[in-house]
Coordinates of C-alpha atoms in Angstrom, one line a residue:
M1192 CA 102.3 90.8 83.2
L1193 CA 104.9 90.6 80.1
S1194 CA 101.9 90.5 77.5
T1195 CA 100.3 93.5 79.3
F1196 CA 103.6 95.9 79.3
A1197 CA 104.6 94.5 75.9
V1198 CA 108.1 94.8 77.4
V1199 CA 110.9 94.0 75.0
S1200 CA 114.5 93.5 76.0
A1201 CA 116.7 96.6 76.2
G1202 CA 118.9 95.3 73.6
H1203 CA 115.9 95.9 71.2
A1204 CA 114.4 98.6 72.8
Q1205 CA 116.1 101.3 70.4
R1206 CA 113.9 100.1 67.7
A1207 CA 110.7 101.7 67.0
P1208 CA 108.0 100.2 69.2
A1209 CA 106.0 97.4 67.9
R1210 CA 102.6 98.1 66.4
G1211 CA 99.9 99.0 69.0
T1212 CA 102.6 99.5 71.7
P1213 CA 102.7 103.4 72.9
N1214 CA 105.9 105.0 72.4
V1215 CA 106.7 105.9 76.1
E1216 CA 110.7 106.4 75.9
F1217 CA 111.6 109.9 75.6
E1218 CA 114.7 109.4 73.7
M1219 CA 112.8 107.6 71.0
M1220 CA 110.2 110.4 70.6
T1221 CA 110.4 113.6 68.4
W1222 CA 109.9 117.0 70.1
P1223 CA 106.2 117.3 68.6
E1224 CA 105.6 113.5 70.1
V1225 CA 106.6 114.7 73.7
K1226 CA 104.7 117.8 73.4
Q1227 CA 101.4 115.8 72.0
A1228 CA 102.0 113.3 75.0
L1229 CA 102.3 116.0 77.7
A1230 CA 98.8 117.6 76.2
D1231 CA 97.5 113.9 76.4
G1232 CA 98.3 113.9 80.0
K1233 CA 101.3 111.9 80.1
T1234 CA 102.9 114.3 82.4
T1235 CA 105.0 112.2 84.8
A1236 CA 108.6 111.9 84.0
L1237 CA 110.3 108.6 85.0
F1238 CA 114.0 108.9 86.0
Y1239 CA 115.7 105.8 86.3
T1240 CA 119.5 105.2 87.1
G1241 CA 121.7 102.5 86.3
G1242 CA 125.2 102.0 86.7
T1243 CA 128.2 100.8 84.9
E1244 CA 130.1 98.2 86.9
Q1245 CA 131.8 94.7 86.9
R1246 CA 129.0 91.8 87.4
G1247 CA 131.0 89.0 87.8
P1248 CA 132.7 87.1 84.7
Q1249 CA 129.3 86.1 83.1
N1250 CA 127.6 89.4 83.0
V1251 CA 128.1 92.4 80.9
N1252 CA 129.1 95.6 82.7
G1253 CA 126.2 97.6 81.4
G1254 CA 123.8 95.6 83.2
H1255 CA 122.2 97.9 85.4
N1256 CA 121.5 100.4 82.5
L1257 CA 120.4 97.3 80.1
M1258 CA 117.8 96.2 82.9
G1259 CA 117.0 99.7 83.8
R1260 CA 115.7 100.2 80.3
A1261 CA 113.4 97.6 80.3
T1262 CA 112.2 98.2 83.6
V1263 CA 111.5 101.7 83.1
K1264 CA 109.4 101.4 79.8
G1265 CA 107.7 98.6 81.5
I1266 CA 106.6 101.0 84.7
A1267 CA 105.7 103.8 81.9
L1268 CA 103.5 101.4 80.1
G1269 CA 102.1 100.1 83.2
L1270 CA 101.2 103.4 84.5
G1271 CA 99.7 105.0 81.2
N1272 CA 100.4 108.6 82.0
A1273 CA 104.3 108.7 82.1
I1274 CA 107.1 108.9 80.0
A1275 CA 110.5 106.9 80.5
M1276 CA 113.5 109.4 80.5
P1277 CA 117.0 108.1 79.4
V1278 CA 118.8 106.0 81.7
L1279 CA 121.5 107.5 84.0
P1280 CA 124.2 105.2 83.4
Y1281 CA 126.6 106.4 86.2
T1282 CA 125.9 105.9 89.8
P1283 CA 128.0 106.0 93.1
N1284 CA 130.9 103.5 92.7
N1285 CA 134.7 103.2 92.4
A1286 CA 136.6 101.8 89.5
S1287 CA 138.8 99.1 90.3
A1288 CA 142.0 97.8 88.1
T1289 CA 141.7 94.3 89.8
L1290 CA 138.0 94.0 88.4
P1291 CA 137.8 96.3 85.4
G1292 CA 134.4 97.0 84.6
T1293 CA 133.3 99.7 86.8
I1294 CA 132.9 103.7 86.1
G1295 CA 131.3 105.4 89.1
L1296 CA 130.4 109.0 90.6
T1297 CA 130.2 110.4 93.8
P1298 CA 127.0 110.6 95.9
E1299 CA 127.3 114.4 95.5
L1300 CA 127.9 114.2 91.7
L1301 CA 124.5 112.0 91.6
A1302 CA 122.5 114.7 93.6
A1303 CA 123.5 117.4 91.3
I1304 CA 122.8 115.5 88.5
L1305 CA 119.3 114.2 89.5
E1306 CA 118.4 117.8 90.6
R1307 CA 119.3 119.2 86.9
I1308 CA 117.5 116.8 85.1
S1309 CA 114.5 116.5 87.3
E1310 CA 114.5 120.7 86.7
Q1311 CA 114.9 119.8 82.9
A1312 CA 112.0 117.9 83.1
I1313 CA 109.7 120.3 85.0
T1314 CA 110.8 123.1 82.4
T1315 CA 109.7 120.7 79.7
G1316 CA 106.3 120.6 81.0
F1317 CA 106.1 117.6 83.3
R1318 CA 104.2 117.7 86.4
N1319 CA 105.5 114.9 88.4
V1320 CA 109.1 113.4 88.3
V1321 CA 109.9 110.0 90.1
L1322 CA 113.3 108.9 90.8
M1323 CA 114.2 105.6 91.0
G1324 CA 117.3 103.3 90.6
D1325 CA 118.5 100.0 89.9
H1326 CA 121.9 100.3 91.6
G1327 CA 122.3 100.6 95.7
G1328 CA 124.9 103.4 95.4
G1329 CA 123.1 106.5 96.5
Q1330 CA 119.9 105.0 97.8
P1331 CA 117.8 106.2 99.8
N1332 CA 119.8 109.1 101.0
V1333 CA 120.7 111.0 97.7
Y1334 CA 117.1 110.1 96.1
V1335 CA 115.3 111.1 99.4
E1336 CA 117.1 114.4 99.8
V1337 CA 116.6 115.6 96.1
A1338 CA 112.9 114.5 96.0
K1339 CA 112.3 116.6 99.4
K1340 CA 114.5 119.6 98.2
L1341 CA 112.6 119.9 94.6
T1342 CA 109.3 119.3 95.9
D1343 CA 109.5 121.8 98.5
K1344 CA 110.7 124.4 95.8
Y1345 CA 107.8 123.8 93.3
A1346 CA 105.0 122.4 95.6
A1347 CA 103.4 125.8 95.2
Q1348 CA 103.1 125.1 91.5
G1349 CA 101.5 121.7 92.1
I1350 CA 104.7 119.7 91.0
R1351 CA 105.8 116.8 93.0
V1352 CA 109.3 115.0 92.8
V1353 CA 109.1 111.8 94.4
Y1354 CA 111.7 108.6 95.1
C1355 CA 110.1 105.3 94.5
D1356 CA 112.3 102.7 96.3
D1357 CA 110.0 99.6 96.0
V1358 CA 111.2 98.8 92.7
Y1359 CA 114.9 98.2 94.3
S1360 CA 114.6 97.5 97.7
K1361 CA 111.2 95.9 98.5
A1362 CA 111.3 93.9 95.2
N1363 CA 114.8 92.3 95.9
D1364 CA 113.9 91.8 99.5
D1365 CA 110.9 90.2 98.9
F1366 CA 112.1 88.0 95.8
S1367 CA 115.1 86.9 98.0
K1368 CA 113.1 85.5 100.7
W1369 CA 111.0 83.6 97.9
L1370 CA 114.3 82.1 97.1
D1371 CA 115.0 80.9 100.1
E1372 CA 111.7 79.4 100.3
Q1373 CA 112.7 77.6 97.1
K1374 CA 116.0 76.6 98.7
L1375 CA 118.0 78.6 96.2
S1376 CA 120.7 81.1 97.5
G1377 CA 119.8 84.7 96.8
G1378 CA 123.2 86.1 97.4
G1379 CA 123.9 89.6 96.4
H1380 CA 125.8 91.4 93.5
A1381 CA 126.2 89.3 90.3
S1382 CA 124.4 86.6 91.9
I1383 CA 121.4 84.5 91.0
I1384 CA 118.8 87.6 90.9
D1385 CA 121.0 89.8 88.2
T1386 CA 122.0 87.1 86.5
S1387 CA 118.4 85.4 86.0
E1388 CA 117.2 89.0 85.1
M1389 CA 119.6 89.6 82.4
L1390 CA 119.2 85.9 81.1
Y1391 CA 115.5 86.9 80.8
L1392 CA 115.8 90.3 79.1
G1393 CA 119.0 89.7 77.2
G1394 CA 120.1 86.0 76.9
A1395 CA 123.5 85.2 75.6
E1396 CA 123.9 88.7 74.6
W1397 CA 124.2 90.0 77.9
V1398 CA 125.3 86.8 79.7
R1399 CA 128.1 84.7 79.0
L1400 CA 126.6 81.2 78.8
K1401 CA 129.8 79.3 79.0
E1402 CA 130.7 81.0 82.6
L1403 CA 127.3 80.1 84.2
P1404 CA 128.5 76.5 85.3
N1405 CA 131.2 78.5 87.3
A1406 CA 129.5 81.5 88.3
E1407 CA 129.9 80.9 92.0
G1408 CA 131.3 83.7 94.2
D1409 CA 132.4 84.7 97.7
P1410 CA 129.4 83.6 100.3
I1411 CA 127.3 86.3 102.2
L1412 CA 128.4 86.0 105.7
P1413 CA 125.6 86.9 108.6
R1414 CA 126.0 90.3 110.0
G1415 CA 129.4 90.6 111.9
Q1416 CA 130.7 87.5 110.8
R1417 CA 134.4 87.9 109.5
P1418 CA 135.7 85.7 106.5
D1419 CA 137.5 82.8 107.4
P1420 CA 141.2 83.8 106.7
S1421 CA 142.1 80.4 105.9
V1422 CA 139.7 80.0 103.2
P1423 CA 141.0 81.7 99.7
R1424 CA 138.9 84.3 98.6
K1425 CA 137.1 83.9 94.7
N1426 CA 137.2 87.9 94.5
N1427 CA 135.7 87.2 91.2
G1428 CA 132.7 89.9 91.3
I1429 CA 130.1 87.7 92.5
T1430 CA 128.6 87.5 95.8
G1431 CA 126.7 84.2 96.3
D1432 CA 125.8 81.7 93.5
A1433 CA 124.5 82.3 90.1
R1434 CA 125.1 78.8 88.7
K1435 CA 121.3 78.2 88.8
S1436 CA 119.9 81.3 87.2
T1437 CA 117.0 80.9 84.5
K1438 CA 115.2 82.8 82.3
A1439 CA 112.1 81.9 84.4
L1440 CA 113.4 83.1 87.5
G1441 CA 114.4 86.8 85.6
K1442 CA 110.9 87.1 84.6
K1443 CA 109.7 86.4 88.1
I1444 CA 111.9 89.4 89.3
F1445 CA 111.4 91.7 86.6
D1446 CA 107.5 91.5 86.6
L1447 CA 107.7 92.1 90.8
K1448 CA 110.0 95.2 90.0
V1449 CA 107.4 96.6 87.3
D1450 CA 104.6 95.6 89.2
Y1451 CA 105.8 97.1 92.7
A1452 CA 106.9 100.4 91.4
V1453 CA 103.5 100.9 89.3
K1454 CA 101.7 100.4 92.7
Q1455 CA 103.8 102.8 94.8
I1456 CA 104.0 105.5 92.0
R1457 CA 100.1 105.6 92.0
S1458 CA 100.1 105.8 95.9
L1459 CA 102.7 108.8 96.1
L1460 CA 100.8 110.6 93.4
A1461 CA 97.6 110.0 94.5
P1462 CA 95.5 113.1 95.0

């Protein structure tokens, strides 16, 4: 799938597109190029939210944004009629002095920002706006509510605003089930899923390889079960176990996210 989408890591995405690869990133285009793209039928704007938060001792704090840029570019290339808008680097979360890597918004602020930037895209000339996120904060409520509000407002003009959740919920859920079948612990925050994708896309620039052998956090407990008070918490920002993270696993989850998103967006925007 990577060969189809010609996706590069976000660490290299700021360079000019490789020869033969369409330029689908709004921030890497000039205004005449955007205008021409719209005239050529690339009238779907893809807004992907990231997030700045601690990701355990092994992953850089901007992981959501870095993965998000590569993911939304892959989705735009897969769709063929879309432009990847700049990734929003802040989503609902709370800063912490104990694990100082997080800068967050409130859900109310996120809603206002999503509404504003969506309407800016509509003013620019986009006919469809797709909202997606790499971080759980605000999903699904904020995204669903903004999409409905703006679709109701602009439907008479043939403009649609939709929320694509398969890129986050379905892709992660299905990949976690597959990991269980492979006898690998899926985990949660900063676990094998996140760390593998960051390894695949950014390598040692995004993941501190020397930290991987010890990248085990607090376990995920069954619903309703409380932690054993006699067992000291690691409280290192990892939920689960990231020690068996690999680039191969990262490619698998990345490809899954792009594939699921392309299919769902086509379905949502079908005539």
